[in-house]
Tab-separated table of C-alpha atoms and ligand atoms in Angstrom:
chain	number	residue	atom	x	y	z
A	1	UNK	CA	18.936	33.389	34.774
A	2	UNK	CA	15.173	32.974	35.675
A	3	UNK	CA	13.933	36.215	34.871
A	4	UNK	CA	11.223	37.588	36.659
A	5	UNK	CA	8.030	37.619	35.167
A	6	UNK	CA	9.451	35.663	32.212
A	7	UNK	CA	7.727	32.787	32.136
A	8	UNK	CA	4.199	34.609	32.707
A	9	UNK	CA	4.523	36.550	29.849
A	10	UNK	CA	5.570	33.810	28.032
A	11	UNK	CA	2.545	31.187	28.564
A	12	UNK	CA	0.253	34.352	28.206
A	13	UNK	CA	1.175	34.064	24.358
A	14	UNK	CA	0.968	30.935	24.107
A	15	UNK	CA	-2.354	31.153	25.474
A	16	UNK	CA	-2.999	33.449	23.098
A	17	UNK	CA	-2.220	30.650	20.101
A	18	UNK	CA	-4.014	28.271	23.103
A	19	UNK	CA	-7.203	30.252	22.916
A	20	UNK	CA	-7.642	29.724	19.042
A	21	UNK	CA	-6.165	26.161	18.359
A	22	UNK	CA	-8.380	24.429	21.013
A	23	UNK	CA	-12.432	24.301	21.429
A	24	UNK	CA	-13.265	27.023	24.296
A	25	UNK	CA	-14.664	24.372	26.616
A	26	UNK	CA	-11.403	22.096	26.155
A	27	UNK	CA	-9.518	25.382	26.174
A	28	UNK	CA	-10.598	26.182	29.676
A	29	UNK	CA	-10.701	22.737	31.236
A	30	UNK	CA	-6.556	21.625	30.348
A	31	UNK	CA	-5.175	25.332	30.565
A	32	UNK	CA	-5.940	27.462	32.151
A	33	UNK	CA	-5.609	25.927	35.799
A	34	UNK	CA	-1.805	24.894	33.807
A	35	UNK	CA	0.774	27.144	35.705
A	36	UNK	CA	3.938	29.186	34.379
A	37	UNK	CA	6.535	28.226	37.124
A	38	UNK	CA	10.072	28.697	35.320
A	39	UNK	CA	11.638	30.177	32.265
A	40	UNK	CA	15.519	28.972	32.380
A	41	UNK	CA	17.870	27.992	29.129
A	42	UNK	CA	14.769	28.105	26.855
A	43	UNK	CA	13.690	25.383	29.017
A	44	UNK	CA	9.931	26.389	30.211
A	45	UNK	CA	8.311	24.362	33.657
A	46	UNK	CA	4.846	24.566	33.796
A	47	UNK	CA	3.007	23.392	36.575
A	48	UNK	CA	0.323	20.719	36.310
A	49	UNK	CA	-2.403	19.950	38.685
A	50	UNK	CA	-1.781	15.808	39.083
A	51	UNK	CA	-0.257	12.888	36.819
A	52	UNK	CA	-3.717	12.346	34.789
A	53	UNK	CA	-4.098	16.314	33.262
A	54	UNK	CA	-0.223	16.189	32.394
A	55	UNK	CA	-0.831	12.724	30.068
A	56	UNK	CA	-3.999	13.931	28.740
A	57	UNK	CA	-2.419	17.273	27.614
A	58	UNK	CA	0.646	15.283	26.418
A	59	UNK	CA	-1.595	12.798	24.921
A	60	UNK	CA	-4.241	14.892	22.933
A	61	UNK	CA	-2.099	18.534	23.245
A	62	UNK	CA	1.647	18.149	22.342
A	63	UNK	CA	1.847	19.148	18.793
A	64	UNK	CA	-0.288	22.277	19.689
A	65	UNK	CA	1.297	23.196	22.780
A	66	UNK	CA	4.998	22.559	20.927
A	67	UNK	CA	3.796	24.192	18.129
A	68	UNK	CA	2.660	27.132	20.592
A	69	UNK	CA	5.890	27.110	22.530
A	70	UNK	CA	8.545	26.879	19.467
A	71	UNK	CA	6.309	29.730	17.983
A	72	UNK	CA	6.969	32.502	21.458
A	73	UNK	CA	10.393	31.196	22.466
A	74	UNK	CA	12.195	29.592	19.062
A	75	UNK	CA	13.137	26.178	17.948
A	76	UNK	CA	15.929	25.380	21.002
A	77	UNK	CA	12.109	26.007	22.644
A	78	UNK	CA	12.160	22.689	25.636
A	79	UNK	CA	8.867	22.152	28.011
A	80	UNK	CA	9.099	20.484	31.636
A	81	UNK	CA	6.188	20.081	33.811
A	82	UNK	CA	5.360	20.022	37.770
A	83	UNK	CA	3.517	17.734	38.345
A	84	UNK	CA	1.870	18.604	42.518
A	85	UNK	CA	1.460	15.753	44.298
A	86	UNK	CA	-1.231	14.829	46.334
A	87	UNK	CA	-3.432	17.852	45.386
A	88	UNK	CA	-6.535	16.457	46.744
A	89	UNK	CA	-8.037	17.257	50.026
A	90	UNK	CA	-4.957	15.890	52.728
A	91	UNK	CA	-7.519	14.059	55.090
A	92	UNK	CA	-7.945	11.942	52.288
A	93	UNK	CA	-4.242	11.065	53.138
A	94	UNK	CA	-3.285	11.066	55.919
A	95	UNK	CA	0.021	9.403	55.156
A	96	UNK	CA	0.824	11.076	52.234
A	97	UNK	CA	4.467	12.881	53.019
A	98	UNK	CA	5.576	16.497	53.310
A	99	UNK	CA	4.865	16.799	49.499
A	100	UNK	CA	1.088	17.375	50.120
A	101	UNK	CA	1.302	20.688	49.973
A	102	UNK	CA	0.025	23.275	46.719
A	103	UNK	CA	3.547	24.951	46.596
A	104	UNK	CA	5.278	24.781	43.424
A	105	UNK	CA	6.951	21.185	44.345
A	106	UNK	CA	9.228	20.235	42.078
A	107	UNK	CA	8.285	16.805	42.872
A	108	UNK	CA	8.127	15.103	39.564
A	109	UNK	CA	10.122	16.827	36.933
A	110	UNK	CA	9.671	15.008	33.544
A	111	UNK	CA	11.966	16.029	31.240
A	112	UNK	CA	11.579	16.123	27.284
A	113	UNK	CA	8.145	16.233	27.008
A	114	UNK	CA	7.585	15.601	23.619
A	115	UNK	CA	8.800	11.472	23.628
A	116	UNK	CA	4.807	11.595	23.032
A	117	UNK	CA	4.611	9.951	26.668
A	118	UNK	CA	1.458	8.147	25.756
A	119	UNK	CA	3.080	6.064	22.974
A	120	UNK	CA	5.131	3.580	25.398
A	121	UNK	CA	1.580	2.951	27.076
A	122	UNK	CA	-0.328	2.708	23.929
A	123	UNK	CA	-0.181	0.434	20.613
A	124	UNK	CA	0.642	2.864	18.083
A	125	UNK	CA	-2.379	2.952	14.979
A	126	UNK	CA	-0.387	0.926	12.549
A	127	UNK	CA	-1.839	2.805	9.526
A	128	UNK	CA	-2.459	-0.168	8.109
A	129	UNK	CA	-4.870	-1.062	5.922
A	130	UNK	CA	-7.012	-3.744	6.776
A	131	UNK	CA	-8.460	-4.305	3.054
A	132	UNK	CA	-5.528	-5.981	2.202
A	133	UNK	CA	-4.901	-9.802	3.820
A	134	UNK	CA	-3.608	-12.656	2.699
A	135	UNK	CA	-7.227	-13.889	2.593
A	136	UNK	CA	-7.729	-11.802	-0.487
A	137	UNK	CA	-4.428	-11.926	-1.781
A	138	UNK	CA	-4.621	-14.211	-4.935
A	139	UNK	CA	-1.245	-17.182	-5.095
A	140	UNK	CA	-0.066	-17.421	-8.365
A	141	UNK	CA	2.976	-18.165	-9.470
A	142	UNK	CA	4.683	-14.292	-9.751
A	143	UNK	CA	3.752	-14.256	-5.585
A	144	UNK	CA	4.389	-17.573	-4.515
A	145	UNK	CA	7.816	-16.385	-3.061
A	146	UNK	CA	7.152	-12.753	-1.913
A	147	UNK	CA	3.985	-14.392	-0.106
A	148	UNK	CA	5.622	-17.330	1.413
A	149	UNK	CA	8.150	-15.919	2.955
A	150	UNK	CA	6.054	-13.161	4.531
A	151	UNK	CA	2.976	-16.131	5.889
A	152	UNK	CA	6.410	-16.671	7.585
A	153	UNK	CA	7.861	-13.341	8.693
A	154	UNK	CA	3.664	-13.698	10.460
A	155	UNK	CA	4.906	-16.108	12.871
A	156	UNK	CA	8.542	-15.412	13.183
A	157	UNK	CA	8.834	-11.018	12.846
A	158	UNK	CA	11.820	-10.642	13.241
A	159	UNK	CA	13.152	-13.844	13.918
A	160	UNK	CA	13.565	-15.289	10.273
A	161	UNK	CA	16.527	-15.076	8.080
A	162	UNK	CA	14.265	-13.072	6.080
A	163	UNK	CA	15.146	-8.747	7.533
A	164	UNK	CA	15.104	-7.119	6.206
A	165	UNK	CA	12.299	-8.779	3.656
A	166	UNK	CA	12.449	-6.287	0.149
A	167	UNK	CA	9.734	-6.904	-2.544
A	168	UNK	CA	10.289	-5.784	-5.390
A	169	UNK	CA	8.171	-5.793	-8.771
A	170	UNK	CA	6.894	-3.557	-11.703
A	171	UNK	CA	3.730	-1.106	-10.324
A	172	UNK	CA	1.120	-3.093	-9.083
A	173	UNK	CA	1.292	-5.771	-8.821
A	174	UNK	CA	0.964	-6.151	-5.346
A	175	UNK	CA	4.099	-4.855	-3.423
A	176	UNK	CA	1.818	-2.558	-1.036
A	177	UNK	CA	-1.644	-5.201	-0.943
A	178	UNK	CA	1.709	-8.255	0.193
A	179	UNK	CA	3.921	-5.341	2.582
A	180	UNK	CA	0.215	-4.802	4.578
A	181	UNK	CA	-0.532	-8.286	4.639
A	182	UNK	CA	2.069	-9.011	6.457
A	183	UNK	CA	1.642	-6.584	8.718
A	184	UNK	CA	-2.295	-7.045	8.959
A	185	UNK	CA	-1.801	-10.875	10.283
A	186	UNK	CA	1.171	-10.024	12.624
A	187	UNK	CA	-1.137	-7.458	14.253
A	188	UNK	CA	-3.599	-10.026	14.134
A	189	UNK	CA	-1.510	-12.801	15.621
A	190	UNK	CA	0.527	-10.363	18.524
A	191	UNK	CA	-1.613	-7.582	20.048
A	192	UNK	CA	1.435	-6.615	22.033
A	193	UNK	CA	3.553	-5.335	18.187
A	194	UNK	CA	4.060	-2.517	17.834
A	195	UNK	CA	3.588	-2.521	13.689
A	196	UNK	CA	3.909	0.412	11.764
A	197	UNK	CA	3.223	1.430	7.977
A	198	UNK	CA	4.887	4.150	6.427
A	199	UNK	CA	4.816	5.602	2.568
A	200	UNK	CA	8.811	7.416	1.841
A	201	UNK	CA	7.298	9.900	0.916
A	202	UNK	CA	5.203	10.103	4.728
A	203	UNK	CA	8.880	9.397	6.597
A	204	UNK	CA	10.867	12.286	3.892
A	205	UNK	CA	8.208	14.559	5.020
A	206	UNK	CA	8.268	13.332	8.872
A	207	UNK	CA	12.171	14.012	8.974
A	208	UNK	CA	11.727	17.699	7.120
A	209	UNK	CA	9.779	17.893	9.548
A	210	UNK	CA	11.816	16.291	12.558
A	211	UNK	CA	14.600	18.576	11.296
A	212	UNK	CA	12.792	21.463	11.103
A	213	UNK	CA	11.613	21.700	14.359
A	214	UNK	CA	14.907	19.990	15.995
A	215	UNK	CA	13.138	17.091	17.107
A	216	UNK	CA	15.256	14.277	15.393
A	217	UNK	CA	16.216	12.838	18.525
A	218	UNK	CA	12.343	12.387	19.505
A	219	UNK	CA	11.211	11.014	15.924
A	220	UNK	CA	13.898	8.363	15.744
A	221	UNK	CA	12.572	7.104	19.305
A	222	UNK	CA	9.349	6.328	18.363
A	223	UNK	CA	10.495	4.661	15.348
A	224	UNK	CA	12.748	2.494	17.664
A	225	UNK	CA	9.578	1.330	18.962
A	226	UNK	CA	8.233	0.022	16.400
A	227	UNK	CA	9.132	-4.486	16.508
A	228	UNK	CA	7.717	-4.598	12.651
A	229	UNK	CA	7.899	-1.493	10.044
A	230	UNK	CA	7.218	-1.820	6.598
A	231	UNK	CA	8.237	1.193	4.562
A	232	UNK	CA	6.836	1.093	1.194
A	233	UNK	CA	8.486	2.744	-2.224
A	234	UNK	CA	11.804	2.779	-0.717
A	235	UNK	CA	12.783	3.927	-4.278
A	236	UNK	CA	12.042	7.456	-3.188
A	237	UNK	CA	14.554	7.124	-1.374
A	238	UNK	CA	16.629	8.034	-4.323
A	239	UNK	CA	18.373	11.798	-4.165
A	240	UNK	CA	17.202	12.127	-0.462
A	241	UNK	CA	20.816	11.914	1.387
A	242	UNK	CA	19.243	13.419	4.311
A	243	UNK	CA	16.656	10.692	4.924
A	244	UNK	CA	18.536	7.717	4.034
A	245	UNK	CA	21.511	8.596	6.743
A	246	UNK	CA	18.079	8.503	9.283
A	247	UNK	CA	16.728	5.188	7.668
A	248	UNK	CA	20.199	3.803	8.024
A	249	UNK	CA	20.032	4.666	11.440
A	250	UNK	CA	17.123	3.779	12.375
A	251	UNK	CA	17.258	0.566	10.395
A	252	UNK	CA	20.036	-0.430	11.933
A	253	UNK	CA	18.933	0.416	15.584
A	254	UNK	CA	15.745	-2.158	14.726
A	255	UNK	CA	18.029	-4.688	12.410
A	256	UNK	CA	20.268	-4.540	15.872
A	257	UNK	CA	17.585	-5.422	18.197
A	258	UNK	CA	16.053	-8.296	16.342
A	259	UNK	CA	12.829	-6.603	14.688
A	260	UNK	CA	11.110	-7.347	11.670
A	261	UNK	CA	11.762	-4.308	8.473
A	262	UNK	CA	9.577	-4.529	5.453
A	263	UNK	CA	9.946	-2.576	2.628
A	264	UNK	CA	8.923	-2.344	-1.354
A	265	UNK	CA	10.502	-1.501	-3.764
A	266	UNK	CA	9.411	-0.530	-7.589
A	267	UNK	CA	13.360	-2.411	-8.552
A	268	UNK	CA	16.110	-4.244	-7.160
A	269	UNK	CA	18.093	-3.095	-4.482
A	270	UNK	CA	20.735	-3.138	-6.486
A	271	UNK	CA	19.387	-1.093	-9.178
A	272	UNK	CA	18.193	1.721	-7.093
A	273	UNK	CA	19.983	4.815	-8.197
A	274	UNK	CA	21.271	7.448	-5.918
A	275	UNK	CA	20.857	5.483	-2.581
A	276	UNK	CA	23.903	5.225	-0.908
A	277	UNK	CA	25.939	1.761	-1.101
A	278	UNK	CA	25.687	1.350	2.721
A	279	UNK	CA	21.657	0.797	2.377
A	280	UNK	CA	21.814	-1.508	-0.613
A	281	UNK	CA	24.161	-3.020	1.436
A	282	UNK	CA	21.899	-3.238	4.413
A	283	UNK	CA	19.239	-4.102	2.313
A	284	UNK	CA	21.061	-7.386	1.025
A	285	UNK	CA	21.391	-9.073	4.448
A	286	UNK	CA	17.403	-10.177	4.429
A	287	UNK	CA	15.331	-11.832	1.363
A	288	UNK	CA	15.165	-10.022	-1.618
A	289	UNK	CA	11.952	-11.280	-3.529
A	290	UNK	CA	10.040	-10.039	-6.340
A	291	UNK	CA	6.589	-10.250	-7.574
A	292	UNK	CA	6.391	-11.038	-10.996
A	293	UNK	CA	3.393	-9.827	-13.773
A	294	UNK	CA	1.176	-12.837	-13.626
A	295	UNK	CA	-0.161	-15.452	-15.483
A	296	UNK	CA	-3.052	-15.461	-17.450
A	297	UNK	CA	-4.873	-17.870	-15.279
A	298	UNK	CA	-3.694	-15.925	-12.276
A	299	UNK	CA	-5.005	-13.160	-13.434
A	300	UNK	CA	-8.147	-14.853	-14.612
A	301	UNK	CA	-8.482	-15.530	-10.704
A	302	UNK	CA	-7.909	-12.662	-9.559
A	303	UNK	CA	-9.952	-11.176	-12.184
A	304	UNK	CA	-12.850	-13.217	-10.698
A	305	UNK	CA	-12.408	-12.300	-7.199
A	306	UNK	CA	-12.923	-8.366	-8.006
A	307	UNK	CA	-15.549	-8.742	-10.111
A	308	UNK	CA	-17.311	-11.781	-7.279
A	309	UNK	CA	-16.834	-8.607	-4.846
A	310	UNK	CA	-18.556	-6.089	-6.865
A	311	UNK	CA	-21.511	-8.281	-7.703
A	312	UNK	CA	-20.749	-8.582	-11.320
A	313	UNK	CA	-21.400	-11.792	-13.708
A	314	UNK	CA	-18.995	-12.166	-16.913
A	315	UNK	CA	-19.282	-14.647	-18.993
A	316	UNK	CA	-15.731	-16.987	-19.454
A	317	UNK	CA	-15.901	-14.991	-23.161
A	318	UNK	CA	-15.738	-11.580	-21.867
A	319	UNK	CA	-13.567	-13.492	-18.014
A	320	UNK	CA	-10.314	-14.181	-21.623
A	321	UNK	CA	-10.737	-10.858	-22.858
A	322	UNK	CA	-10.111	-8.758	-20.491
A	323	UNK	CA	-6.689	-11.016	-19.522
A	324	UNK	CA	-5.952	-11.641	-22.256
A	325	UNK	CA	-5.652	-7.603	-22.664
A	326	UNK	CA	-4.757	-6.467	-18.985
A	327	UNK	CA	-1.593	-7.834	-19.134
A	328	UNK	CA	0.434	-6.623	-16.417
A	329	UNK	CA	-1.422	-4.343	-13.950
A	330	UNK	CA	-3.089	-6.083	-11.945
A	331	UNK	CA	-4.820	-2.391	-10.684
A	332	UNK	CA	-5.688	-2.086	-14.121
A	333	UNK	CA	-7.659	-5.340	-13.948
A	334	UNK	CA	-9.800	-3.466	-10.637
A	335	UNK	CA	-9.637	-0.555	-12.595
A	336	UNK	CA	-11.840	-2.377	-15.486
A	337	UNK	CA	-14.175	-3.744	-13.132
A	338	UNK	CA	-14.892	-0.687	-11.678
A	339	UNK	CA	-15.761	0.962	-14.794
A	340	UNK	CA	-17.768	-2.254	-15.673
A	341	UNK	CA	-19.766	-1.685	-12.680
A	342	UNK	CA	-19.877	1.686	-13.276
A	343	UNK	CA	-21.169	1.738	-17.076
A	344	UNK	CA	-23.850	-0.738	-16.004
A	345	UNK	CA	-25.312	0.720	-13.006
A	346	UNK	CA	-24.643	4.474	-13.905
A	347	UNK	CA	-25.274	4.549	-17.742
A	348	UNK	CA	-28.078	1.902	-17.790
A	349	UNK	CA	-25.220	-0.126	-20.398
A	350	UNK	CA	-25.611	-4.161	-20.997
A	351	UNK	CA	-21.722	-6.354	-19.692
A	352	UNK	CA	-21.298	-7.968	-23.112
A	353	UNK	CA	-18.788	-7.845	-24.783
A	354	UNK	CA	-18.710	-3.852	-26.985
A	355	UNK	CA	-18.693	-2.928	-23.484
A	356	UNK	CA	-15.751	-4.286	-22.634
A	357	UNK	CA	-13.974	-3.581	-25.784
A	358	UNK	CA	-15.376	0.148	-25.278
A	359	UNK	CA	-13.924	-0.095	-21.515
A	360	UNK	CA	-10.471	-2.587	-22.048
A	361	UNK	CA	-10.035	0.686	-24.752
A	362	UNK	CA	-9.565	2.666	-22.247
A	363	UNK	CA	-6.944	1.034	-20.128
A	364	UNK	CA	-5.050	-0.598	-23.153
A	365	UNK	CA	-3.722	2.489	-25.673
A	366	UNK	CA	-2.791	-0.494	-28.110
A	367	UNK	CA	-5.399	-1.877	-28.538
A	368	UNK	CA	-6.345	-0.669	-31.721
A	369	UNK	CA	-2.743	-1.226	-33.556
A	370	UNK	CA	-3.274	-4.829	-31.909
A	371	UNK	CA	-3.615	-8.137	-34.361
A	372	UNK	CA	-5.505	-7.862	-37.480
A	373	UNK	CA	-7.429	-10.935	-38.205
A	374	UNK	CA	-5.274	-11.305	-40.913
A	375	UNK	CA	-1.990	-12.122	-38.585
A	376	UNK	CA	-4.484	-14.002	-37.065
A	377	UNK	CA	-5.160	-16.193	-39.632
A	378	UNK	CA	-1.428	-17.046	-41.246
A	379	UNK	CA	-0.528	-17.913	-37.362
A	380	UNK	CA	-2.747	-20.543	-37.251
A	381	UNK	CA	-2.439	-21.458	-41.422
A	382	UNK	CA	1.386	-21.781	-40.369
A	383	UNK	CA	0.532	-23.882	-37.099
A	384	UNK	CA	-1.510	-26.577	-39.276
A	385	UNK	CA	1.022	-26.208	-41.710
A	386	UNK	CA	-2.227	-24.649	-44.089
A	387	UNK	CA	-1.944	-22.366	-47.373
A	388	UNK	CA	-3.937	-20.040	-45.856
A	389	UNK	CA	-6.897	-19.980	-48.284
A	390	UNK	CA	-8.126	-22.864	-47.033
A	391	UNK	CA	-9.462	-21.228	-44.436
A	392	UNK	CA	-11.341	-19.263	-47.012
A	393	UNK	CA	-13.106	-22.513	-49.096
A	394	UNK	CA	-15.075	-24.290	-47.510
A	395	UNK	CA	-13.317	-27.205	-46.842
A	396	UNK	CA	-15.458	-29.349	-44.690
A	397	UNK	CA	-11.773	-31.586	-44.341
A	398	UNK	CA	-11.708	-32.044	-40.086
A	399	UNK	CA	-9.046	-30.508	-39.434
A	400	UNK	CA	-9.367	-27.448	-41.746
A	401	UNK	CA	-12.585	-26.947	-40.452
A	402	UNK	CA	-10.779	-26.568	-37.111
A	403	UNK	CA	-8.233	-24.535	-37.855
A	404	UNK	CA	-10.953	-22.289	-39.101
A	405	UNK	CA	-12.842	-22.227	-36.270
A	406	UNK	CA	-10.304	-21.806	-34.230
A	407	UNK	CA	-9.118	-18.499	-35.735
A	408	UNK	CA	-12.390	-17.122	-36.159
A	409	UNK	CA	-12.049	-17.799	-32.149
A	410	UNK	CA	-8.581	-15.924	-31.976
A	411	UNK	CA	-9.941	-13.174	-34.284
A	412	UNK	CA	-13.017	-12.859	-31.502
A	413	UNK	CA	-11.048	-12.700	-28.510
A	414	UNK	CA	-7.985	-10.634	-30.302
A	415	UNK	CA	-9.612	-7.490	-32.659
A	416	UNK	CA	-11.870	-5.977	-31.815
A	417	UNK	CA	-13.215	-7.192	-35.155
A	418	UNK	CA	-17.277	-7.712	-35.490
A	419	UNK	CA	-19.002	-11.562	-35.573
A	420	UNK	CA	-19.979	-9.623	-39.884
A	421	UNK	CA	-16.213	-8.753	-39.849
A	422	UNK	CA	-14.697	-12.098	-38.946
A	423	UNK	CA	-17.270	-14.099	-41.035
A	424	UNK	CA	-16.074	-11.342	-43.804
A	425	UNK	CA	-12.755	-12.260	-44.039
A	426	UNK	CA	-13.625	-16.175	-43.846
A	427	UNK	CA	-14.416	-16.491	-47.067
A	428	UNK	CA	-17.800	-13.997	-47.029
A	429	UNK	CA	-19.389	-16.514	-43.921
A	430	UNK	CA	-22.172	-15.041	-41.907
A	431	UNK	CA	-22.262	-14.387	-38.567
A	432	UNK	CA	-23.776	-16.991	-37.214
A	433	UNK	CA	-21.364	-19.446	-38.633
A	434	UNK	CA	-18.800	-17.103	-36.220
A	435	UNK	CA	-20.692	-17.648	-33.631
A	436	UNK	CA	-21.308	-21.225	-34.018
A	437	UNK	CA	-17.543	-22.102	-34.526
A	438	UNK	CA	-16.801	-19.591	-31.585
A	439	UNK	CA	-19.112	-22.146	-29.363
A	440	UNK	CA	-17.357	-25.512	-31.297
A	441	UNK	CA	-14.195	-24.209	-30.690
A	442	UNK	CA	-15.009	-23.455	-26.131
A	443	UNK	CA	-16.460	-26.872	-26.001
A	444	UNK	CA	-13.641	-28.704	-27.733
A	445	UNK	CA	-11.274	-27.185	-25.612
A	446	UNK	CA	-13.437	-28.136	-22.200
A	447	UNK	CA	-13.548	-31.697	-23.742
A	448	UNK	CA	-10.101	-31.579	-25.052
A	449	UNK	CA	-6.952	-31.671	-23.825
A	450	UNK	CA	-4.504	-31.571	-26.596
A	451	UNK	CA	-6.677	-29.203	-28.487
A	452	UNK	CA	-6.626	-27.262	-25.480
A	453	UNK	CA	-3.062	-26.944	-25.391
A	454	UNK	CA	-2.739	-26.232	-29.236
A	455	UNK	CA	-5.188	-23.243	-28.259
A	456	UNK	CA	-3.013	-21.956	-25.017
A	457	UNK	CA	0.543	-22.570	-27.623
A	458	UNK	CA	-1.809	-20.020	-29.949
A	459	UNK	CA	-1.839	-18.237	-27.470
A	460	UNK	CA	0.991	-17.282	-25.851
A	461	UNK	CA	2.122	-16.913	-29.310
A	462	UNK	CA	-0.560	-14.315	-29.980
A	463	UNK	CA	0.954	-12.423	-26.991
A	464	UNK	CA	4.401	-12.520	-27.347
A	465	UNK	CA	3.721	-10.459	-31.043
A	466	UNK	CA	1.027	-8.154	-28.481
A	467	UNK	CA	4.362	-7.757	-25.753
A	468	UNK	CA	6.658	-7.160	-29.035
B	1	LIG	P1	1.493	-2.245	-5.828
B	1	LIG	O1	2.265	-1.119	-4.330
B	1	LIG	O2	2.704	-3.379	-6.093
B	1	LIG	O3	2.437	-0.588	-7.427
B	1	LIG	P2	-0.063	-2.578	-5.108
B	1	LIG	O4	-0.345	-4.260	-3.729
B	1	LIG	O5	-1.495	-1.203	-4.723
B	1	LIG	O6	0.530	-2.945	-6.192
B	1	LIG	O7	-1.775	-3.263	-5.851
B	1	LIG	C1	-2.795	-2.307	-6.761
B	1	LIG	C2	-3.907	-3.295	-6.626
B	1	LIG	O8	-4.052	-4.629	-7.465
B	1	LIG	C3	-4.601	-3.839	-4.757
B	1	LIG	O9	-5.706	-2.932	-5.091
B	1	LIG	C4	-4.283	-4.533	-4.413
B	1	LIG	O10	-5.381	-5.085	-3.414
B	1	LIG	C5	-4.263	-5.845	-6.265
B	1	LIG	N1	-3.257	-6.675	-6.221
B	1	LIG	C6	-2.526	-7.363	-6.631
B	1	LIG	N2	-1.509	-8.119	-5.976
B	1	LIG	C7	-3.399	-9.386	-5.978
B	1	LIG	C8	-3.178	-10.306	-5.678
B	1	LIG	N3	-2.105	-11.292	-5.897
B	1	LIG	N4	-4.639	-10.544	-5.994
B	1	LIG	C9	-5.261	-10.079	-5.398
B	1	LIG	N5	-5.458	-8.644	-5.458
B	1	LIG	C10	-3.811	-8.181	-5.715
B	2	LIG	MG1	2.844	0.116	-4.334
């Protein structure tokens, strides 16, 4: 029953809470004019002067109102609004109906206000990072396929066979970047599309929150409004059955209504452990595309882009060195660039090979125990079918000279040895000879494709050694 006075008591307690949480002026403007009308079956009805007032409260204060009534009434609390129709001077509106009075007319009761009403009208904040675009997502063999699938989605969200699209791959390879680039382009292309990016972590927290505050329905309703839903790192769904269940429902509803779903994961769906099979089978409906580790050229391309962005100029030798050592993670490539910039500007260090090697050491733990000059000599000698001693000796035979110079070049790239140490290990040659050899190799690579292929082949072998 409607307990006389109870609604007033409840609202008074709520006002106390609002007062503490809302700036005095806003409190006065938006809360004092509100009148409690009744309280029945956990539903508190309040009266607001007009529709605009109602919308304003809902758009700006929904969280605090909800928190307050839940605190005062309990978890089952609900709120309803009565909106006074035309409270303004009746003379201004002679044609208005009998409702033009000041009494508590239930002229327009709006149920379930926690379906945040602004949402239907207001564009959802996509939560996208505008820096993740297609323009700065360098294409390589490693990401060609997911990238072009992404472009098709932009042109027709929800309307391609790529639904859901699952981007998977190791950490730092660009999954988040690509997923967000798709989202950003959709936003750019079609103003009206509601795009939402959410991490699985955040989604999980939202689910927990919604359950706690008994607002699961509203939560689901909110997600149903999305046209392109991007959920990042779905491997974190593992061992979260409730989140999986809710996600399953949202997934089905969106998919059925032709909305686009984009997911990222650090592994292929079939390898997701502790995720419900129902979900995994849904994931297989669309496109599963992996981003692989970038090859050398793509790494260099990305490195050049990142360096350019930071206004950093790097020599070819330095770029090669970095890309030879940072292979499996683009985020680390960025990290190296940032570190170089920091060291050169803050610590005023010259950007030379020594600095770069110092920095790389922090990123790659095995730099020190990697390939030795000796390993390189063995590899090159074997490749050219020469006895290793020839590399130390004085022979000026062209073939031997080339093998020797190439060994020095690789030693410089793949080891931490100084020019002097390298010279020493090639029969006591001095550092200028080594320097000359490096230059000679570079020149030959630039002019002789066959030679360049040889170098690439040897580099591949060294990379394999590094990985093994
Ligand atoms: P993941 O989500 O796979 O762990 P991210 O998308 O966060 O990886 O990428 C790591 C970093 O590398 C980001 O700063 C991203 O901008 C950058 N990156 C990844 N792939 C590329 C690429 N192809 N071109 C340019 N930058 C990239
Ligand atoms: Mg990511």
